[in-house]
C-alpha cells in the first residue's frame, strides 16, 4: 500500500478561494492521503464548503474558536497527521490550484532520491506564465534572509531541478523524520517568517536536504488569504496587517540568531525600512503608517 500523506491547510474566511482548492484535492490520483483542515474561526461560508467536501475524499477538520495563526494551525495539523500515521506531510495553502498528479509527483521524487523535502514550481494564478517561486535560498550576509528565485519572470523553463535551502510553506512535501528531529513551527510568529525560521533550523541541523522540481503545474493566488498586498503585484501597497507582522517577525527572526551579524542586520533593517517607507512607493506615507512600522519594530525586539 502507498505510504500515507497528510495535506495540512489553514483556513480563515476563505470562501472566495477554497472551491478551486477542494476541487484540486478531490482530483488527486494519489491513492492514500488525508486532507487536514485547521479552521481559525471562519465567519463566512468556508466551513460549510469544507463539510460538503467530506464525501469527496478523506478529510479531517479541526475547528478553532479563535485565530491560532498559520504557525499554530500548521502545528495542530502536523501533530494530528503524525498521530494518525502519516509518513509524509504536505503543508499547502488553500488559495492554490494544481494538477491531479501533484501528490504523486512529489512522492515519486521523494522515493526515487535521497531528499526528505520536495518543493514544486509555483506560478501566479492570475498570470499563469509568470513565476512566483522557482527555488529559494538564504543570504547569510543579510542575516540568513530568504529569497525566491525567478519571482516575476516569465516561465521559459529556465529553472530546472536542483537542491535548494528555502521554500514557502505554500506547498512543500516533508518526511515525518524532519519534524521529529527539527521540531515544529515557532508559534510566536503567528504568520510570516514561521517558514523562514523552520528552514533555517533545518539548514543548521544539516541532516536534511530540499529539492526543487519544475515539472509540476501549481498556481498560487498570492496574498488572497491575508490581504497582504492591495492592488496588482506590480502596483501594490502593503496592508497594515503585513506591515506589522513582517516588520516585527523579521526583527524577532534576526534576534533569535544571537549573533553579531544578526544584530547589525537589525540596525540596518530599521534604516532600510524607514527609507523604503518614504521612497519605495509601496506604502501609504502617513504618520499612522510610519508609527505602525516603529511600534512593530520594537514589538519584535521585545518578543
mmCIF file of C-alpha atoms in Angstrom:
data_model
loop_
_atom_site.group_PDB
_atom_site.id
_atom_site.type_symbol
_atom_site.label_atom_id
_atom_site.label_comp_id
_atom_site.label_asym_id
_atom_site.label_seq_id
_atom_site.Cartn_x
_atom_site.Cartn_y
_atom_site.Cartn_z
ATOM 1 C CA UNK A 1 0.000 0.000 0.000
ATOM 2 C CA UNK A 2 1.199 3.506 -0.793
ATOM 3 C CA UNK A 3 2.613 5.484 2.109
ATOM 4 C CA UNK A 4 0.098 7.790 3.766
ATOM 5 C CA UNK A 5 0.342 11.507 3.022
ATOM 6 C CA UNK A 6 -1.277 14.207 5.156
ATOM 7 C CA UNK A 7 -2.127 17.502 3.475
ATOM 8 C CA UNK A 8 -2.269 20.272 6.089
ATOM 9 C CA UNK A 9 -4.004 23.553 5.268
ATOM 10 C CA UNK A 10 -5.160 26.525 7.369
ATOM 11 C CA UNK A 11 -8.466 28.235 6.615
ATOM 12 C CA UNK A 12 -9.735 31.626 7.721
ATOM 13 C CA UNK A 13 -12.627 33.237 5.853
ATOM 14 C CA UNK A 14 -11.502 31.701 2.592
ATOM 15 C CA UNK A 15 -14.871 31.162 0.915
ATOM 16 C CA UNK A 16 -13.732 33.088 -2.153
ATOM 17 C CA UNK A 17 -10.773 30.828 -2.947
ATOM 18 C CA UNK A 18 -11.376 27.421 -1.418
ATOM 19 C CA UNK A 19 -13.633 25.894 -4.091
ATOM 20 C CA UNK A 20 -10.804 25.546 -6.601
ATOM 21 C CA UNK A 21 -8.525 24.104 -3.934
ATOM 22 C CA UNK A 22 -11.060 21.473 -2.834
ATOM 23 C CA UNK A 23 -11.675 20.502 -6.451
ATOM 24 C CA UNK A 24 -7.932 20.082 -6.998
ATOM 25 C CA UNK A 25 -7.631 17.916 -3.878
ATOM 26 C CA UNK A 26 -10.625 15.800 -4.927
ATOM 27 C CA UNK A 27 -8.992 15.148 -8.317
ATOM 28 C CA UNK A 28 -5.690 13.862 -6.895
ATOM 29 C CA UNK A 29 -4.649 10.490 -8.307
ATOM 30 C CA UNK A 30 -2.518 9.505 -5.303
ATOM 31 C CA UNK A 31 -4.302 6.604 -3.544
ATOM 32 C CA UNK A 32 -3.592 7.253 0.150
ATOM 33 C CA UNK A 33 -3.962 10.771 1.551
ATOM 34 C CA UNK A 34 -5.995 12.752 4.079
ATOM 35 C CA UNK A 35 -6.642 16.487 3.994
ATOM 36 C CA UNK A 36 -6.264 18.014 7.464
ATOM 37 C CA UNK A 37 -8.055 21.359 7.637
ATOM 38 C CA UNK A 38 -7.453 23.642 10.588
ATOM 39 C CA UNK A 39 -10.017 26.416 10.595
ATOM 40 C CA UNK A 40 -9.129 29.561 12.535
ATOM 41 C CA UNK A 41 -12.687 30.590 13.435
ATOM 42 C CA UNK A 42 -14.019 31.474 9.979
ATOM 43 C CA UNK A 43 -17.188 33.570 9.964
ATOM 44 C CA UNK A 44 -18.148 33.086 6.302
ATOM 45 C CA UNK A 45 -19.140 30.007 4.263
ATOM 46 C CA UNK A 46 -15.712 28.348 4.489
ATOM 47 C CA UNK A 47 -16.770 25.655 6.970
ATOM 48 C CA UNK A 48 -19.903 24.792 5.004
ATOM 49 C CA UNK A 49 -17.824 24.254 1.889
ATOM 50 C CA UNK A 50 -15.322 22.115 3.794
ATOM 51 C CA UNK A 51 -18.041 19.952 5.310
ATOM 52 C CA UNK A 52 -19.632 19.487 1.884
ATOM 53 C CA UNK A 53 -16.286 18.099 0.655
ATOM 54 C CA UNK A 54 -16.180 15.313 3.242
ATOM 55 C CA UNK A 55 -17.904 12.889 0.887
ATOM 56 C CA UNK A 56 -15.370 13.534 -1.884
ATOM 57 C CA UNK A 57 -12.163 12.429 -0.134
ATOM 58 C CA UNK A 58 -10.719 11.676 3.308
ATOM 59 C CA UNK A 59 -10.942 14.893 5.293
ATOM 60 C CA UNK A 60 -10.245 15.707 8.944
ATOM 61 C CA UNK A 61 -11.391 19.071 10.296
ATOM 62 C CA UNK A 62 -10.170 20.884 13.403
ATOM 63 C CA UNK A 63 -12.349 23.883 14.267
ATOM 64 C CA UNK A 64 -10.667 26.505 16.448
ATOM 65 C CA UNK A 65 -12.835 29.017 18.281
ATOM 66 C CA UNK A 66 -10.054 31.607 17.920
ATOM 67 C CA UNK A 67 -7.465 32.540 15.296
ATOM 68 C CA UNK A 68 -4.444 30.379 16.074
ATOM 69 C CA UNK A 69 -2.391 31.806 13.230
ATOM 70 C CA UNK A 70 -0.572 29.977 10.465
ATOM 71 C CA UNK A 71 2.242 28.631 12.646
ATOM 72 C CA UNK A 72 -0.095 27.385 15.377
ATOM 73 C CA UNK A 73 -2.565 25.962 12.894
ATOM 74 C CA UNK A 74 0.156 24.135 10.979
ATOM 75 C CA UNK A 75 1.395 22.629 14.229
ATOM 76 C CA UNK A 76 -2.096 21.363 15.043
ATOM 77 C CA UNK A 77 -2.378 19.730 11.630
ATOM 78 C CA UNK A 78 1.130 18.259 11.653
ATOM 79 C CA UNK A 79 0.625 16.710 15.088
ATOM 80 C CA UNK A 80 -2.698 15.151 14.113
ATOM 81 C CA UNK A 81 -1.311 13.823 10.823
ATOM 82 C CA UNK A 82 1.657 12.243 12.568
ATOM 83 C CA UNK A 83 -0.577 10.754 15.264
ATOM 84 C CA UNK A 84 -2.683 9.153 12.527
ATOM 85 C CA UNK A 85 0.288 7.515 10.861
ATOM 86 C CA UNK A 86 1.168 9.841 8.006
ATOM 87 C CA UNK A 87 4.642 9.170 6.619
ATOM 88 C CA UNK A 88 4.805 12.491 4.764
ATOM 89 C CA UNK A 89 3.236 15.891 5.390
ATOM 90 C CA UNK A 90 2.348 18.389 2.654
ATOM 91 C CA UNK A 91 1.975 21.901 4.030
ATOM 92 C CA UNK A 92 -0.224 23.663 1.486
ATOM 93 C CA UNK A 93 -2.170 26.893 1.089
ATOM 94 C CA UNK A 94 -5.829 26.705 0.121
ATOM 95 C CA UNK A 95 -5.555 29.756 -2.155
ATOM 96 C CA UNK A 96 -3.945 27.439 -4.694
ATOM 97 C CA UNK A 97 -4.978 25.212 -7.579
ATOM 98 C CA UNK A 98 -2.897 22.398 -9.056
ATOM 99 C CA UNK A 99 -2.762 19.379 -11.327
ATOM 100 C CA UNK A 100 -4.208 15.997 -10.394
ATOM 101 C CA UNK A 101 -0.751 14.410 -10.096
ATOM 102 C CA UNK A 102 0.698 16.868 -7.584
ATOM 103 C CA UNK A 103 0.983 14.439 -4.655
ATOM 104 C CA UNK A 104 2.079 11.594 -6.927
ATOM 105 C CA UNK A 105 4.887 13.652 -8.470
ATOM 106 C CA UNK A 106 6.110 14.899 -5.083
ATOM 107 C CA UNK A 107 6.082 11.380 -3.651
ATOM 108 C CA UNK A 108 7.744 9.779 -6.674
ATOM 109 C CA UNK A 109 10.605 12.244 -6.429
ATOM 110 C CA UNK A 110 10.954 11.718 -2.670
ATOM 111 C CA UNK A 111 11.062 7.931 -3.102
ATOM 112 C CA UNK A 112 13.484 7.974 -6.046
ATOM 113 C CA UNK A 113 16.017 10.373 -4.470
ATOM 114 C CA UNK A 114 17.689 10.916 -1.112
ATOM 115 C CA UNK A 115 15.758 14.143 -0.469
ATOM 116 C CA UNK A 116 13.364 14.354 2.508
ATOM 117 C CA UNK A 117 11.817 17.650 1.357
ATOM 118 C CA UNK A 118 10.353 18.241 -2.114
ATOM 119 C CA UNK A 119 9.043 21.586 -3.408
ATOM 120 C CA UNK A 120 7.289 22.284 -6.739
ATOM 121 C CA UNK A 121 7.499 25.224 -9.094
ATOM 122 C CA UNK A 122 4.781 27.772 -8.277
ATOM 123 C CA UNK A 123 3.143 30.246 -10.641
ATOM 124 C CA UNK A 124 0.910 33.301 -10.180
ATOM 125 C CA UNK A 125 -2.687 32.153 -10.564
ATOM 126 C CA UNK A 126 -3.779 35.297 -12.398
ATOM 127 C CA UNK A 127 -0.641 35.255 -14.585
ATOM 128 C CA UNK A 128 -0.112 31.543 -15.203
ATOM 129 C CA UNK A 129 3.002 32.052 -17.325
ATOM 130 C CA UNK A 130 4.759 34.118 -14.625
ATOM 131 C CA UNK A 131 6.879 32.516 -11.896
ATOM 132 C CA UNK A 132 6.240 33.115 -8.213
ATOM 133 C CA UNK A 133 8.748 30.520 -6.959
ATOM 134 C CA UNK A 134 11.441 28.620 -8.840
ATOM 135 C CA UNK A 135 13.666 27.754 -5.897
ATOM 136 C CA UNK A 136 14.839 29.578 -2.800
ATOM 137 C CA UNK A 137 17.960 30.217 -0.758
ATOM 138 C CA UNK A 138 19.291 32.043 2.306
ATOM 139 C CA UNK A 139 21.551 35.087 2.180
ATOM 140 C CA UNK A 140 23.994 34.713 5.069
ATOM 141 C CA UNK A 141 25.314 38.261 4.714
ATOM 142 C CA UNK A 142 21.792 39.608 5.225
ATOM 143 C CA UNK A 143 21.260 37.628 8.414
ATOM 144 C CA UNK A 144 20.055 34.470 6.672
ATOM 145 C CA UNK A 145 17.161 36.228 4.997
ATOM 146 C CA UNK A 146 15.429 34.127 2.363
ATOM 147 C CA UNK A 147 14.680 34.940 -1.258
ATOM 148 C CA UNK A 148 12.732 33.416 -4.157
ATOM 149 C CA UNK A 149 14.430 32.624 -7.444
ATOM 150 C CA UNK A 150 12.638 33.737 -10.594
ATOM 151 C CA UNK A 151 9.836 35.730 -8.973
ATOM 152 C CA UNK A 152 8.060 37.843 -11.577
ATOM 153 C CA UNK A 153 9.867 36.301 -14.530
ATOM 154 C CA UNK A 154 8.072 34.744 -17.473
ATOM 155 C CA UNK A 155 8.470 30.983 -17.267
ATOM 156 C CA UNK A 156 10.570 29.700 -20.142
ATOM 157 C CA UNK A 157 11.789 26.549 -18.367
ATOM 158 C CA UNK A 158 14.938 28.403 -17.345
ATOM 159 C CA UNK A 159 14.998 26.900 -13.832
ATOM 160 C CA UNK A 160 15.463 23.160 -13.569
ATOM 161 C CA UNK A 161 15.536 20.587 -10.785
ATOM 162 C CA UNK A 162 18.149 21.389 -8.140
ATOM 163 C CA UNK A 163 18.907 21.420 -4.439
ATOM 164 C CA UNK A 164 17.677 24.490 -2.565
ATOM 165 C CA UNK A 165 17.638 25.639 1.061
ATOM 166 C CA UNK A 166 14.403 27.630 1.396
ATOM 167 C CA UNK A 167 10.780 27.219 0.290
ATOM 168 C CA UNK A 168 7.492 28.860 1.259
ATOM 169 C CA UNK A 169 5.095 26.538 3.037
ATOM 170 C CA UNK A 170 2.592 27.351 0.313
ATOM 171 C CA UNK A 171 3.351 23.811 -0.914
ATOM 172 C CA UNK A 172 6.075 21.518 0.390
ATOM 173 C CA UNK A 173 6.316 17.755 0.988
ATOM 174 C CA UNK A 174 8.181 16.897 4.210
ATOM 175 C CA UNK A 175 9.094 13.476 5.608
ATOM 176 C CA UNK A 176 7.937 12.906 9.191
ATOM 177 C CA UNK A 177 11.522 12.474 10.409
ATOM 178 C CA UNK A 178 12.215 16.165 9.728
ATOM 179 C CA UNK A 179 9.652 17.229 12.331
ATOM 180 C CA UNK A 180 10.814 14.543 14.756
ATOM 181 C CA UNK A 181 14.372 15.909 14.553
ATOM 182 C CA UNK A 182 13.981 19.667 13.988
ATOM 183 C CA UNK A 183 10.683 20.266 15.766
ATOM 184 C CA UNK A 184 7.578 22.203 14.758
ATOM 185 C CA UNK A 185 6.865 25.827 13.873
ATOM 186 C CA UNK A 186 7.602 28.621 16.331
ATOM 187 C CA UNK A 187 4.085 29.831 17.150
ATOM 188 C CA UNK A 188 5.262 33.264 18.278
ATOM 189 C CA UNK A 189 5.421 34.301 14.628
ATOM 190 C CA UNK A 190 1.667 33.748 14.145
ATOM 191 C CA UNK A 191 2.096 34.443 10.404
ATOM 192 C CA UNK A 192 5.113 35.274 8.203
ATOM 193 C CA UNK A 193 8.681 34.141 8.921
ATOM 194 C CA UNK A 194 7.488 30.949 10.621
ATOM 195 C CA UNK A 195 8.591 29.090 7.482
ATOM 196 C CA UNK A 196 11.877 31.023 7.273
ATOM 197 C CA UNK A 197 12.647 30.159 10.885
ATOM 198 C CA UNK A 198 11.807 26.483 10.307
ATOM 199 C CA UNK A 199 14.018 26.140 7.222
ATOM 200 C CA UNK A 200 16.839 27.986 8.964
ATOM 201 C CA UNK A 201 16.693 25.367 11.715
ATOM 202 C CA UNK A 202 16.686 22.630 9.064
ATOM 203 C CA UNK A 203 19.723 24.232 7.429
ATOM 204 C CA UNK A 204 21.605 24.482 10.733
ATOM 205 C CA UNK A 205 20.744 20.887 11.630
ATOM 206 C CA UNK A 206 22.400 19.758 8.398
ATOM 207 C CA UNK A 207 20.767 16.328 8.234
ATOM 208 C CA UNK A 208 18.049 17.015 5.657
ATOM 209 C CA UNK A 209 18.147 18.332 2.098
ATOM 210 C CA UNK A 210 15.499 20.031 -0.023
ATOM 211 C CA UNK A 211 14.845 19.518 -3.738
ATOM 212 C CA UNK A 212 13.072 21.883 -6.142
ATOM 213 C CA UNK A 213 11.239 20.246 -9.058
ATOM 214 C CA UNK A 214 9.894 22.089 -12.086
ATOM 215 C CA UNK A 215 7.646 19.510 -13.778
ATOM 216 C CA UNK A 216 4.518 20.419 -11.795
ATOM 217 C CA UNK A 217 1.530 22.655 -12.545
ATOM 218 C CA UNK A 218 0.808 24.698 -9.419
ATOM 219 C CA UNK A 219 -0.839 28.132 -9.231
ATOM 220 C CA UNK A 220 -0.951 30.487 -6.245
ATOM 221 C CA UNK A 221 -3.468 33.287 -5.660
ATOM 222 C CA UNK A 222 -0.764 35.340 -3.943
ATOM 223 C CA UNK A 223 -1.865 37.432 -0.970
ATOM 224 C CA UNK A 224 -5.533 36.477 -1.256
ATOM 225 C CA UNK A 225 -5.824 34.915 2.210
ATOM 226 C CA UNK A 226 -4.069 37.561 4.305
ATOM 227 C CA UNK A 227 -4.869 40.520 2.002
ATOM 228 C CA UNK A 228 -1.173 41.289 2.366
ATOM 229 C CA UNK A 229 -0.959 43.481 -0.724
ATOM 230 C CA UNK A 230 -3.527 45.907 -2.047
ATOM 231 C CA UNK A 231 -3.578 46.125 -5.851
ATOM 232 C CA UNK A 232 -1.790 44.414 -8.746
ATOM 233 C CA UNK A 233 1.528 42.739 -7.934
ATOM 234 C CA UNK A 234 3.453 45.467 -9.795
ATOM 235 C CA UNK A 235 1.484 48.386 -8.317
ATOM 236 C CA UNK A 236 0.516 47.256 -4.837
ATOM 237 C CA UNK A 237 0.531 48.882 -1.413
ATOM 238 C CA UNK A 238 1.345 46.925 1.746
ATOM 239 C CA UNK A 239 -1.607 46.453 4.100
ATOM 240 C CA UNK A 240 -1.380 47.267 7.818
ATOM 241 C CA UNK A 241 -1.503 43.537 8.547
ATOM 242 C CA UNK A 242 1.604 42.719 6.522
ATOM 243 C CA UNK A 243 3.412 45.848 7.707
ATOM 244 C CA UNK A 244 3.003 44.829 11.329
ATOM 245 C CA UNK A 245 3.769 41.120 11.136
ATOM 246 C CA UNK A 246 6.539 41.298 8.533
ATOM 247 C CA UNK A 247 8.310 44.036 10.481
ATOM 248 C CA UNK A 248 8.082 42.570 13.976
ATOM 249 C CA UNK A 249 8.739 38.991 12.798
ATOM 250 C CA UNK A 250 11.809 39.925 10.800
ATOM 251 C CA UNK A 251 13.274 41.553 13.900
ATOM 252 C CA UNK A 252 12.352 38.536 16.036
ATOM 253 C CA UNK A 253 13.894 36.143 13.489
ATOM 254 C CA UNK A 254 17.166 38.060 13.492
ATOM 255 C CA UNK A 255 17.134 38.421 17.288
ATOM 256 C CA UNK A 256 16.788 34.629 17.708
ATOM 257 C CA UNK A 257 20.082 34.072 15.880
ATOM 258 C CA UNK A 258 22.025 35.724 18.701
ATOM 259 C CA UNK A 259 24.971 36.758 16.560
ATOM 260 C CA UNK A 260 26.839 39.991 15.867
ATOM 261 C CA UNK A 261 25.860 39.741 12.187
ATOM 262 C CA UNK A 262 22.190 39.402 13.096
ATOM 263 C CA UNK A 263 22.409 42.400 15.465
ATOM 264 C CA UNK A 264 23.971 44.529 12.716
ATOM 265 C CA UNK A 265 21.228 43.438 10.348
ATOM 266 C CA UNK A 266 18.576 44.529 12.850
ATOM 267 C CA UNK A 267 20.065 48.040 12.791
ATOM 268 C CA UNK A 268 20.351 48.016 9.002
ATOM 269 C CA UNK A 269 16.766 46.779 8.699
ATOM 270 C CA UNK A 270 15.473 49.702 10.761
ATOM 271 C CA UNK A 271 17.299 52.150 8.494
ATOM 272 C CA UNK A 272 16.216 50.396 5.318
ATOM 273 C CA UNK A 273 12.537 50.005 6.190
ATOM 274 C CA UNK A 274 12.263 53.696 7.015
ATOM 275 C CA UNK A 275 13.867 54.594 3.684
ATOM 276 C CA UNK A 276 11.578 52.154 1.866
ATOM 277 C CA UNK A 277 8.581 53.648 3.635
ATOM 278 C CA UNK A 278 9.449 57.075 2.274
ATOM 279 C CA UNK A 279 10.699 56.274 -1.214
ATOM 280 C CA UNK A 280 9.610 52.819 -2.454
ATOM 281 C CA UNK A 281 6.024 53.715 -3.333
ATOM 282 C CA UNK A 282 4.807 50.505 -1.630
ATOM 283 C CA UNK A 283 3.426 52.306 1.435
ATOM 284 C CA UNK A 284 0.792 54.946 2.044
ATOM 285 C CA UNK A 285 3.079 57.606 3.515
ATOM 286 C CA UNK A 286 1.144 58.867 6.532
ATOM 287 C CA UNK A 287 2.079 59.346 10.168
ATOM 288 C CA UNK A 288 -0.126 56.450 11.432
ATOM 289 C CA UNK A 289 1.569 54.084 8.928
ATOM 290 C CA UNK A 290 5.036 55.260 9.991
ATOM 291 C CA UNK A 291 4.081 54.846 13.659
ATOM 292 C CA UNK A 292 2.879 51.298 12.939
ATOM 293 C CA UNK A 293 6.287 50.402 11.498
ATOM 294 C CA UNK A 294 8.103 51.789 14.547
ATOM 295 C CA UNK A 295 5.875 50.032 17.091
ATOM 296 C CA UNK A 296 6.096 46.777 15.141
ATOM 297 C CA UNK A 297 9.888 47.009 15.056
ATOM 298 C CA UNK A 298 10.133 47.396 18.832
ATOM 299 C CA UNK A 299 7.490 44.720 19.352
ATOM 300 C CA UNK A 300 9.868 42.326 17.588
ATOM 301 C CA UNK A 301 12.734 43.349 19.868
ATOM 302 C CA UNK A 302 10.615 42.537 22.914
ATOM 303 C CA UNK A 303 9.441 39.101 21.750
#
